[in-house]
Amino acid sequence: MMVVTEQLLDVSEMEPPEPLVLVMEAAEALDPGTWLRMRHRRHPCLLYDNLTQRGFDSLTRSRGGEAVEVFIWRSGDAEAAVGARSAFDAAERHG
């Protein structure tokens, strides 16, 4: 049985391009069954195309104001997808 886990990366205090670089490095290093929850102070517009081009899926939620969380996992990693979607749904329910 695979262990499904979350990695948290808070880039909300960083200046561009550091958040994009760190998030992509962290995503590339994800183990099977692991997803990344990134916290940022605004929508990371450049991130989404980079994720798609490198084979990742994501969900984004606003946390009030401009703050966002992006849940990222490798496309095809069913366990990580279920874990990330479950964490996303729980975060949506609890604000």
mmCIF file of N, CA, C and O in Angstrom:
data_model
loop_
_atom_site.group_PDB
_atom_site.id
_atom_site.type_symbol
_atom_site.label_atom_id
_atom_site.label_comp_id
_atom_site.label_asym_id
_atom_site.label_seq_id
_atom_site.Cartn_x
_atom_site.Cartn_y
_atom_site.Cartn_z
ATOM 1 N N MET A 1 0.837 -1.187 0.000
ATOM 2 C CA MET A 1 0.000 0.000 0.000
ATOM 3 C C MET A 1 0.884 1.253 0.000
ATOM 4 O O MET A 1 1.818 1.371 0.773
ATOM 5 N N MET A 2 0.571 2.197 -0.856
ATOM 6 C CA MET A 2 1.355 3.423 -0.977
ATOM 7 C C MET A 2 0.937 4.430 0.094
ATOM 8 O O MET A 2 -0.231 4.565 0.402
ATOM 9 N N VAL A 3 1.912 5.134 0.634
ATOM 10 C CA VAL A 3 1.635 6.213 1.572
ATOM 11 C C VAL A 3 1.402 7.487 0.773
ATOM 12 O O VAL A 3 2.223 7.862 -0.057
ATOM 13 N N VAL A 4 0.247 8.122 1.009
ATOM 14 C CA VAL A 4 -0.098 9.349 0.307
ATOM 15 C C VAL A 4 0.200 10.515 1.238
ATOM 16 O O VAL A 4 -0.279 10.544 2.369
ATOM 17 N N THR A 5 1.007 11.466 0.769
ATOM 18 C CA THR A 5 1.426 12.567 1.633
ATOM 19 C C THR A 5 1.386 13.900 0.902
ATOM 20 O O THR A 5 1.381 13.955 -0.317
ATOM 21 N N GLU A 6 1.381 14.938 1.712
ATOM 22 C CA GLU A 6 1.389 16.305 1.201
ATOM 23 C C GLU A 6 2.704 16.975 1.576
ATOM 24 O O GLU A 6 3.199 16.788 2.680
ATOM 25 N N GLN A 7 3.240 17.762 0.658
ATOM 26 C CA GLN A 7 4.372 18.631 0.954
ATOM 27 C C GLN A 7 3.862 20.061 0.860
ATOM 28 O O GLN A 7 3.160 20.411 -0.084
ATOM 29 N N LEU A 8 4.211 20.872 1.839
ATOM 30 C CA LEU A 8 3.778 22.266 1.861
ATOM 31 C C LEU A 8 4.948 23.165 1.487
ATOM 32 O O LEU A 8 6.057 23.004 2.001
ATOM 33 N N LEU A 9 4.684 24.115 0.597
ATOM 34 C CA LEU A 9 5.691 25.092 0.199
ATOM 35 C C LEU A 9 5.040 26.467 0.234
ATOM 36 O O LEU A 9 4.144 26.752 -0.561
ATOM 37 N N ASP A 10 5.464 27.297 1.165
ATOM 38 C CA ASP A 10 4.916 28.651 1.300
ATOM 39 C C ASP A 10 5.885 29.620 0.644
ATOM 40 O O ASP A 10 6.990 29.845 1.125
ATOM 41 N N VAL A 11 5.449 30.193 -0.471
ATOM 42 C CA VAL A 11 6.282 31.143 -1.221
ATOM 43 C C VAL A 11 5.695 32.548 -1.153
ATOM 44 O O VAL A 11 6.068 33.420 -1.939
ATOM 45 N N SER A 12 4.811 32.764 -0.205
ATOM 46 C CA SER A 12 4.051 34.013 -0.145
ATOM 47 C C SER A 12 4.901 35.248 0.146
ATOM 48 O O SER A 12 4.482 36.359 -0.160
ATOM 49 N N GLU A 13 6.072 35.072 0.691
ATOM 50 C CA GLU A 13 6.935 36.220 1.005
ATOM 51 C C GLU A 13 8.073 36.398 0.007
ATOM 52 O O GLU A 13 8.888 37.299 0.162
ATOM 53 N N MET A 14 8.099 35.565 -1.024
ATOM 54 C CA MET A 14 9.199 35.611 -1.991
ATOM 55 C C MET A 14 8.851 36.507 -3.173
ATOM 56 O O MET A 14 7.694 36.705 -3.507
ATOM 57 N N GLU A 15 9.881 37.002 -3.819
ATOM 58 C CA GLU A 15 9.732 37.842 -5.007
ATOM 59 C C GLU A 15 10.030 37.017 -6.264
ATOM 60 O O GLU A 15 10.870 36.122 -6.231
ATOM 61 N N PRO A 16 9.352 37.335 -7.381
ATOM 62 C CA PRO A 16 9.613 36.628 -8.637
ATOM 63 C C PRO A 16 11.085 36.759 -9.039
ATOM 64 O O PRO A 16 11.676 37.787 -8.772
ATOM 65 N N PRO A 17 11.623 35.743 -9.655
ATOM 66 C CA PRO A 17 11.018 34.493 -10.102
ATOM 67 C C PRO A 17 11.181 33.343 -9.102
ATOM 68 O O PRO A 17 10.895 32.195 -9.427
ATOM 69 N N GLU A 18 11.635 33.647 -7.899
ATOM 70 C CA GLU A 18 11.932 32.590 -6.923
ATOM 71 C C GLU A 18 10.764 31.632 -6.671
ATOM 72 O O GLU A 18 10.980 30.413 -6.644
ATOM 73 N N PRO A 19 9.518 32.106 -6.503
ATOM 74 C CA PRO A 19 8.431 31.148 -6.273
ATOM 75 C C PRO A 19 8.271 30.136 -7.406
ATOM 76 O O PRO A 19 8.144 28.937 -7.158
ATOM 77 N N LEU A 20 8.312 30.606 -8.643
ATOM 78 C CA LEU A 20 8.157 29.706 -9.784
ATOM 79 C C LEU A 20 9.277 28.677 -9.816
ATOM 80 O O LEU A 20 9.034 27.478 -10.000
ATOM 81 N N VAL A 21 10.492 29.126 -9.610
ATOM 82 C CA VAL A 21 11.652 28.216 -9.635
ATOM 83 C C VAL A 21 11.523 27.165 -8.537
ATOM 84 O O VAL A 21 11.666 25.960 -8.784
ATOM 85 N N LEU A 22 11.214 27.586 -7.322
ATOM 86 C CA LEU A 22 11.125 26.650 -6.194
ATOM 87 C C LEU A 22 9.972 25.669 -6.358
ATOM 88 O O LEU A 22 10.116 24.478 -6.052
ATOM 89 N N VAL A 23 8.834 26.152 -6.833
ATOM 90 C CA VAL A 23 7.689 25.270 -7.013
ATOM 91 C C VAL A 23 7.975 24.224 -8.082
ATOM 92 O O VAL A 23 7.670 23.041 -7.903
ATOM 93 N N MET A 24 8.561 24.613 -9.182
ATOM 94 C CA MET A 24 8.866 23.650 -10.237
ATOM 95 C C MET A 24 9.896 22.630 -9.762
ATOM 96 O O MET A 24 9.770 21.443 -10.060
ATOM 97 N N GLU A 25 10.899 23.068 -9.010
ATOM 98 C CA GLU A 25 11.881 22.124 -8.458
ATOM 99 C C GLU A 25 11.208 21.142 -7.512
ATOM 100 O O GLU A 25 11.475 19.940 -7.551
ATOM 101 N N ALA A 26 10.336 21.643 -6.641
ATOM 102 C CA ALA A 26 9.638 20.781 -5.691
ATOM 103 C C ALA A 26 8.708 19.813 -6.409
ATOM 104 O O ALA A 26 8.623 18.633 -6.049
ATOM 105 N N ALA A 27 8.015 20.287 -7.440
ATOM 106 C CA ALA A 27 7.118 19.420 -8.200
ATOM 107 C C ALA A 27 7.899 18.302 -8.885
ATOM 108 O O ALA A 27 7.498 17.136 -8.848
ATOM 109 N N GLU A 28 9.007 18.651 -9.498
ATOM 110 C CA GLU A 28 9.826 17.649 -10.198
ATOM 111 C C GLU A 28 10.350 16.577 -9.235
ATOM 112 O O GLU A 28 10.601 15.448 -9.646
ATOM 113 N N ALA A 29 10.505 16.921 -7.963
ATOM 114 C CA ALA A 29 11.049 15.987 -6.971
ATOM 115 C C ALA A 29 9.968 15.175 -6.256
ATOM 116 O O ALA A 29 10.296 14.370 -5.377
ATOM 117 N N LEU A 30 8.698 15.349 -6.627
ATOM 118 C CA LEU A 30 7.626 14.633 -5.935
ATOM 119 C C LEU A 30 7.760 13.119 -6.119
ATOM 120 O O LEU A 30 7.946 12.633 -7.228
ATOM 121 N N ASP A 31 7.636 12.407 -5.015
ATOM 122 C CA ASP A 31 7.602 10.951 -5.048
ATOM 123 C C ASP A 31 6.193 10.502 -5.426
ATOM 124 O O ASP A 31 5.224 11.250 -5.229
ATOM 125 N N PRO A 32 6.040 9.277 -5.919
ATOM 126 C CA PRO A 32 4.703 8.766 -6.197
ATOM 127 C C PRO A 32 3.824 8.845 -4.939
ATOM 128 O O PRO A 32 4.281 8.564 -3.834
ATOM 129 N N GLY A 33 2.574 9.260 -5.128
ATOM 130 C CA GLY A 33 1.647 9.370 -4.015
ATOM 131 C C GLY A 33 1.763 10.661 -3.234
ATOM 132 O O GLY A 33 1.066 10.861 -2.247
ATOM 133 N N THR A 34 2.627 11.559 -3.670
ATOM 134 C CA THR A 34 2.844 12.818 -2.958
ATOM 135 C C THR A 34 2.392 13.981 -3.820
ATOM 136 O O THR A 34 2.625 13.993 -5.025
ATOM 137 N N TRP A 35 1.734 14.940 -3.199
ATOM 138 C CA TRP A 35 1.345 16.155 -3.896
ATOM 139 C C TRP A 35 1.918 17.345 -3.150
ATOM 140 O O TRP A 35 2.339 17.241 -2.003
ATOM 141 N N LEU A 36 1.919 18.475 -3.830
ATOM 142 C CA LEU A 36 2.487 19.711 -3.303
ATOM 143 C C LEU A 36 1.367 20.717 -3.084
ATOM 144 O O LEU A 36 0.537 20.913 -3.969
ATOM 145 N N ARG A 37 1.334 21.328 -1.899
ATOM 146 C CA ARG A 37 0.424 22.441 -1.637
ATOM 147 C C ARG A 37 1.277 23.696 -1.554
ATOM 148 O O ARG A 37 2.090 23.859 -0.662
ATOM 149 N N MET A 38 1.098 24.573 -2.545
ATOM 150 C CA MET A 38 1.851 25.814 -2.576
ATOM 151 C C MET A 38 0.968 26.951 -2.088
ATOM 152 O O MET A 38 -0.173 27.077 -2.511
ATOM 153 N N ARG A 39 1.505 27.767 -1.215
ATOM 154 C CA ARG A 39 0.810 28.971 -0.749
ATOM 155 C C ARG A 39 1.518 30.193 -1.327
ATOM 156 O O ARG A 39 2.735 30.296 -1.271
ATOM 157 N N HIS A 40 0.709 31.089 -1.881
ATOM 158 C CA HIS A 40 1.256 32.291 -2.509
ATOM 159 C C HIS A 40 0.323 33.455 -2.194
ATOM 160 O O HIS A 40 -0.860 33.249 -1.924
ATOM 161 N N ARG A 41 0.836 34.653 -2.260
ATOM 162 C CA ARG A 41 0.014 35.829 -1.943
ATOM 163 C C ARG A 41 -0.845 36.287 -3.111
ATOM 164 O O ARG A 41 -1.705 37.147 -2.966
ATOM 165 N N ARG A 42 -0.599 35.721 -4.303
ATOM 166 C CA ARG A 42 -1.387 36.081 -5.487
ATOM 167 C C ARG A 42 -1.411 34.901 -6.454
ATOM 168 O O ARG A 42 -0.675 33.930 -6.293
ATOM 169 N N HIS A 43 -2.245 35.008 -7.491
ATOM 170 C CA HIS A 43 -2.327 33.938 -8.490
ATOM 171 C C HIS A 43 -1.025 33.867 -9.282
ATOM 172 O O HIS A 43 -0.598 34.871 -9.859
ATOM 173 N N PRO A 44 -0.392 32.695 -9.302
ATOM 174 C CA PRO A 44 0.887 32.522 -10.011
ATOM 175 C C PRO A 44 0.653 32.233 -11.496
ATOM 176 O O PRO A 44 0.750 31.098 -11.953
ATOM 177 N N CYS A 45 0.336 33.253 -12.246
ATOM 178 C CA CYS A 45 -0.078 33.121 -13.653
ATOM 179 C C CYS A 45 0.893 32.291 -14.502
ATOM 180 O O CYS A 45 0.461 31.486 -15.323
ATOM 181 N N LEU A 46 2.175 32.485 -14.328
ATOM 182 C CA LEU A 46 3.160 31.770 -15.153
ATOM 183 C C LEU A 46 3.309 30.299 -14.769
ATOM 184 O O LEU A 46 3.852 29.506 -15.554
ATOM 185 N N LEU A 47 2.832 29.935 -13.605
ATOM 186 C CA LEU A 47 3.014 28.573 -13.109
ATOM 187 C C LEU A 47 2.238 27.546 -13.923
ATOM 188 O O LEU A 47 2.748 26.472 -14.223
ATOM 189 N N TYR A 48 1.005 27.861 -14.294
ATOM 190 C CA TYR A 48 0.110 26.857 -14.860
ATOM 191 C C TYR A 48 0.615 26.250 -16.168
ATOM 192 O O TYR A 48 0.573 25.025 -16.330
ATOM 193 N N ASP A 49 1.080 27.054 -17.097
ATOM 194 C CA ASP A 49 1.622 26.513 -18.343
ATOM 195 C C ASP A 49 2.864 25.665 -18.087
ATOM 196 O O ASP A 49 3.051 24.621 -18.716
ATOM 197 N N ASN A 50 3.704 26.106 -17.159
ATOM 198 C CA ASN A 50 4.896 25.334 -16.811
ATOM 199 C C ASN A 50 4.508 23.961 -16.262
ATOM 200 O O ASN A 50 5.130 22.952 -16.612
ATOM 201 N N LEU A 51 3.497 23.922 -15.413
ATOM 202 C CA LEU A 51 3.046 22.644 -14.850
ATOM 203 C C LEU A 51 2.516 21.727 -15.944
ATOM 204 O O LEU A 51 2.898 20.550 -16.017
ATOM 205 N N THR A 52 1.652 22.253 -16.792
ATOM 206 C CA THR A 52 1.053 21.453 -17.857
ATOM 207 C C THR A 52 2.119 20.901 -18.799
ATOM 208 O O THR A 52 2.096 19.713 -19.153
ATOM 209 N N GLN A 53 3.065 21.737 -19.189
ATOM 210 C CA GLN A 53 4.117 21.314 -20.114
ATOM 211 C C GLN A 53 5.000 20.224 -19.517
ATOM 212 O O GLN A 53 5.570 19.414 -20.252
ATOM 213 N N ARG A 54 5.105 20.184 -18.205
ATOM 214 C CA ARG A 54 5.976 19.197 -17.551
ATOM 215 C C ARG A 54 5.208 18.004 -16.978
ATOM 216 O O ARG A 54 5.760 17.206 -16.239
ATOM 217 N N GLY A 55 3.911 17.909 -17.294
ATOM 218 C CA GLY A 55 3.150 16.716 -16.909
ATOM 219 C C GLY A 55 2.566 16.743 -15.516
ATOM 220 O O GLY A 55 2.517 15.694 -14.858
ATOM 221 N N PHE A 56 2.102 17.896 -15.077
ATOM 222 C CA PHE A 56 1.474 18.010 -13.763
ATOM 223 C C PHE A 56 0.050 18.525 -13.901
ATOM 224 O O PHE A 56 -0.273 19.259 -14.834
ATOM 225 N N ASP A 57 -0.784 18.137 -12.950
ATOM 226 C CA ASP A 57 -2.139 18.656 -12.823
ATOM 227 C C ASP A 57 -2.192 19.518 -11.573
ATOM 228 O O ASP A 57 -1.350 19.372 -10.672
ATOM 229 N N SER A 58 -3.207 20.388 -11.507
ATOM 230 C CA SER A 58 -3.314 21.257 -10.328
ATOM 231 C C SER A 58 -4.747 21.724 -10.115
ATOM 232 O O SER A 58 -5.563 21.695 -11.037
ATOM 233 N N LEU A 59 -5.006 22.121 -8.903
ATOM 234 C CA LEU A 59 -6.244 22.791 -8.508
ATOM 235 C C LEU A 59 -5.841 24.045 -7.752
ATOM 236 O O LEU A 59 -4.861 24.026 -6.993
ATOM 237 N N THR A 60 -6.598 25.118 -7.920
ATOM 238 C CA THR A 60 -6.281 26.386 -7.258
ATOM 239 C C THR A 60 -7.481 26.868 -6.479
ATOM 240 O O THR A 60 -8.607 26.817 -6.968
ATOM 241 N N ARG A 61 -7.235 27.357 -5.278
ATOM 242 C CA ARG A 61 -8.301 27.956 -4.471
ATOM 243 C C ARG A 61 -7.822 29.272 -3.885
ATOM 244 O O ARG A 61 -6.656 29.398 -3.515
ATOM 245 N N SER A 62 -8.732 30.222 -3.812
ATOM 246 C CA SER A 62 -8.432 31.497 -3.165
ATOM 247 C C SER A 62 -8.622 31.346 -1.673
ATOM 248 O O SER A 62 -9.553 30.677 -1.225
ATOM 249 N N ARG A 63 -7.768 31.986 -0.915
ATOM 250 C CA ARG A 63 -7.867 31.942 0.544
ATOM 251 C C ARG A 63 -8.224 33.326 1.077
ATOM 252 O O ARG A 63 -7.746 33.736 2.118
ATOM 253 N N GLY A 64 -9.038 34.044 0.362
ATOM 254 C CA GLY A 64 -9.410 35.387 0.790
ATOM 255 C C GLY A 64 -8.464 36.411 0.201
ATOM 256 O O GLY A 64 -7.258 36.201 0.142
ATOM 257 N N GLY A 65 -9.026 37.512 -0.256
ATOM 258 C CA GLY A 65 -8.188 38.532 -0.874
ATOM 259 C C GLY A 65 -7.485 37.970 -2.089
ATOM 260 O O GLY A 65 -8.080 37.320 -2.922
ATOM 261 N N GLU A 66 -6.210 38.190 -2.172
ATOM 262 C CA GLU A 66 -5.413 37.705 -3.298
ATOM 263 C C GLU A 66 -4.680 36.405 -2.989
ATOM 264 O O GLU A 66 -4.083 35.812 -3.875
ATOM 265 N N ALA A 67 -4.682 35.961 -1.742
ATOM 266 C CA ALA A 67 -3.939 34.756 -1.360
ATOM 267 C C ALA A 67 -4.541 33.518 -2.012
ATOM 268 O O ALA A 67 -5.757 33.390 -2.128
ATOM 269 N N VAL A 68 -3.669 32.620 -2.462
ATOM 270 C CA VAL A 68 -4.120 31.387 -3.109
ATOM 271 C C VAL A 68 -3.323 30.188 -2.611
ATOM 272 O O VAL A 68 -2.216 30.327 -2.080
ATOM 273 N N GLU A 69 -3.926 29.026 -2.791
ATOM 274 C CA GLU A 69 -3.247 27.753 -2.600
ATOM 275 C C GLU A 69 -3.375 26.981 -3.906
ATOM 276 O O GLU A 69 -4.451 26.955 -4.501
ATOM 277 N N VAL A 70 -2.280 26.368 -4.330
ATOM 278 C CA VAL A 70 -2.284 25.544 -5.527
ATOM 279 C C VAL A 70 -1.863 24.141 -5.124
ATOM 280 O O VAL A 70 -0.811 23.957 -4.501
ATOM 281 N N PHE A 71 -2.715 23.170 -5.445
ATOM 282 C CA PHE A 71 -2.464 21.760 -5.152
ATOM 283 C C PHE A 71 -1.942 21.135 -6.440
ATOM 284 O O PHE A 71 -2.606 21.181 -7.472
ATOM 285 N N ILE A 72 -0.758 20.538 -6.386
ATOM 286 C CA ILE A 72 -0.040 20.079 -7.583
ATOM 287 C C ILE A 72 0.330 18.607 -7.430
ATOM 288 O O ILE A 72 0.837 18.196 -6.376
ATOM 289 N N TRP A 73 0.108 17.820 -8.496
ATOM 290 C CA TRP A 73 0.516 16.418 -8.505
ATOM 291 C C TRP A 73 0.857 16.013 -9.932
ATOM 292 O O TRP A 73 0.488 16.673 -10.887
ATOM 293 N N ARG A 74 1.612 14.918 -10.049
ATOM 294 C CA ARG A 74 1.984 14.408 -11.371
ATOM 295 C C ARG A 74 0.750 13.832 -12.054
ATOM 296 O O ARG A 74 -0.002 13.066 -11.456
ATOM 297 N N SER A 75 0.566 14.193 -13.331
ATOM 298 C CA SER A 75 -0.520 13.595 -14.117
ATOM 299 C C SER A 75 -0.327 12.088 -14.132
ATOM 300 O O SER A 75 0.786 11.601 -14.304
ATOM 301 N N GLY A 76 -1.400 11.356 -13.928
ATOM 302 C CA GLY A 76 -1.315 9.897 -13.923
ATOM 303 C C GLY A 76 -1.042 9.290 -12.573
ATOM 304 O O GLY A 76 -1.116 8.070 -12.424
ATOM 305 N N ASP A 77 -0.724 10.086 -11.572
ATOM 306 C CA ASP A 77 -0.494 9.578 -10.212
ATOM 307 C C ASP A 77 -1.841 9.593 -9.484
ATOM 308 O O ASP A 77 -2.223 10.579 -8.859
ATOM 309 N N ALA A 78 -2.569 8.479 -9.606
ATOM 310 C CA ALA A 78 -3.933 8.411 -9.085
ATOM 311 C C ALA A 78 -3.999 8.637 -7.576
ATOM 312 O O ALA A 78 -4.903 9.316 -7.087
ATOM 313 N N GLU A 79 -3.051 8.062 -6.839
ATOM 314 C CA GLU A 79 -3.064 8.220 -5.384
ATOM 315 C C GLU A 79 -2.852 9.674 -4.979
ATOM 316 O O GLU A 79 -3.552 10.207 -4.118
ATOM 317 N N ALA A 80 -1.899 10.333 -5.607
ATOM 318 C CA ALA A 80 -1.645 11.744 -5.304
ATOM 319 C C ALA A 80 -2.840 12.599 -5.720
ATOM 320 O O ALA A 80 -3.206 13.540 -5.010
ATOM 321 N N ALA A 81 -3.458 12.278 -6.847
ATOM 322 C CA ALA A 81 -4.629 13.035 -7.306
ATOM 323 C C ALA A 81 -5.763 12.940 -6.303
ATOM 324 O O ALA A 81 -6.389 13.956 -5.961
ATOM 325 N N VAL A 82 -6.031 11.744 -5.799
ATOM 326 C CA VAL A 82 -7.093 11.567 -4.807
ATOM 327 C C VAL A 82 -6.745 12.336 -3.537
ATOM 328 O O VAL A 82 -7.596 13.018 -2.958
ATOM 329 N N GLY A 83 -5.511 12.247 -3.089
ATOM 330 C CA GLY A 83 -5.092 12.961 -1.881
ATOM 331 C C GLY A 83 -5.189 14.467 -2.042
ATOM 332 O O GLY A 83 -5.700 15.163 -1.156
ATOM 333 N N ALA A 84 -4.722 14.973 -3.168
ATOM 334 C CA ALA A 84 -4.757 16.417 -3.413
ATOM 335 C C ALA A 84 -6.192 16.916 -3.519
ATOM 336 O O ALA A 84 -6.545 17.955 -2.947
ATOM 337 N N ARG A 85 -7.028 16.171 -4.227
ATOM 338 C CA ARG A 85 -8.437 16.582 -4.366
ATOM 339 C C ARG A 85 -9.163 16.531 -3.033
ATOM 340 O O ARG A 85 -9.993 17.389 -2.725
ATOM 341 N N SER A 86 -8.846 15.538 -2.231
ATOM 342 C CA SER A 86 -9.449 15.431 -0.902
ATOM 343 C C SER A 86 -9.024 16.609 -0.020
ATOM 344 O O SER A 86 -9.852 17.214 0.680
ATOM 345 N N ALA A 87 -7.731 16.949 -0.050
ATOM 346 C CA ALA A 87 -7.225 18.090 0.732
ATOM 347 C C ALA A 87 -7.833 19.387 0.221
ATOM 348 O O ALA A 87 -8.193 20.282 1.013
ATOM 349 N N PHE A 88 -7.978 19.528 -1.098
ATOM 350 C CA PHE A 88 -8.586 20.705 -1.704
ATOM 351 C C PHE A 88 -10.031 20.840 -1.236
ATOM 352 O O PHE A 88 -10.459 21.918 -0.802
ATOM 353 N N ASP A 89 -10.784 19.737 -1.300
ATOM 354 C CA ASP A 89 -12.193 19.772 -0.869
ATOM 355 C C ASP A 89 -12.313 20.118 0.605
ATOM 356 O O ASP A 89 -13.182 20.899 0.989
ATOM 357 N N ALA A 90 -11.448 19.549 1.434
ATOM 358 C CA ALA A 90 -11.471 19.845 2.870
ATOM 359 C C ALA A 90 -11.158 21.333 3.111
ATOM 360 O O ALA A 90 -11.801 21.996 3.948
ATOM 361 N N ALA A 91 -10.193 21.862 2.389
ATOM 362 C CA ALA A 91 -9.836 23.275 2.539
ATOM 363 C C ALA A 91 -10.991 24.166 2.108
ATOM 364 O O ALA A 91 -11.264 25.198 2.735
ATOM 365 N N GLU A 92 -11.700 23.780 1.048
ATOM 366 C CA GLU A 92 -12.850 24.548 0.578
ATOM 367 C C GLU A 92 -13.974 24.562 1.616
ATOM 368 O O GLU A 92 -14.605 25.578 1.838
ATOM 369 N N ARG A 93 -14.180 23.414 2.262
ATOM 370 C CA ARG A 93 -15.236 23.311 3.280
ATOM 371 C C ARG A 93 -14.929 24.133 4.525
ATOM 372 O O ARG A 93 -15.817 24.668 5.158
ATOM 373 N N HIS A 94 -13.666 24.202 4.877
ATOM 374 C CA HIS A 94 -13.269 24.864 6.124
ATOM 375 C C HIS A 94 -12.757 26.286 5.919
ATOM 376 O O HIS A 94 -12.307 26.913 6.866
ATOM 377 N N GLY A 95 -12.791 26.757 4.671
ATOM 378 C CA GLY A 95 -12.398 28.133 4.382
ATOM 379 C C GLY A 95 -10.960 28.345 4.540
ATOM 380 O O GLY A 95 -10.305 29.254 4.582
#
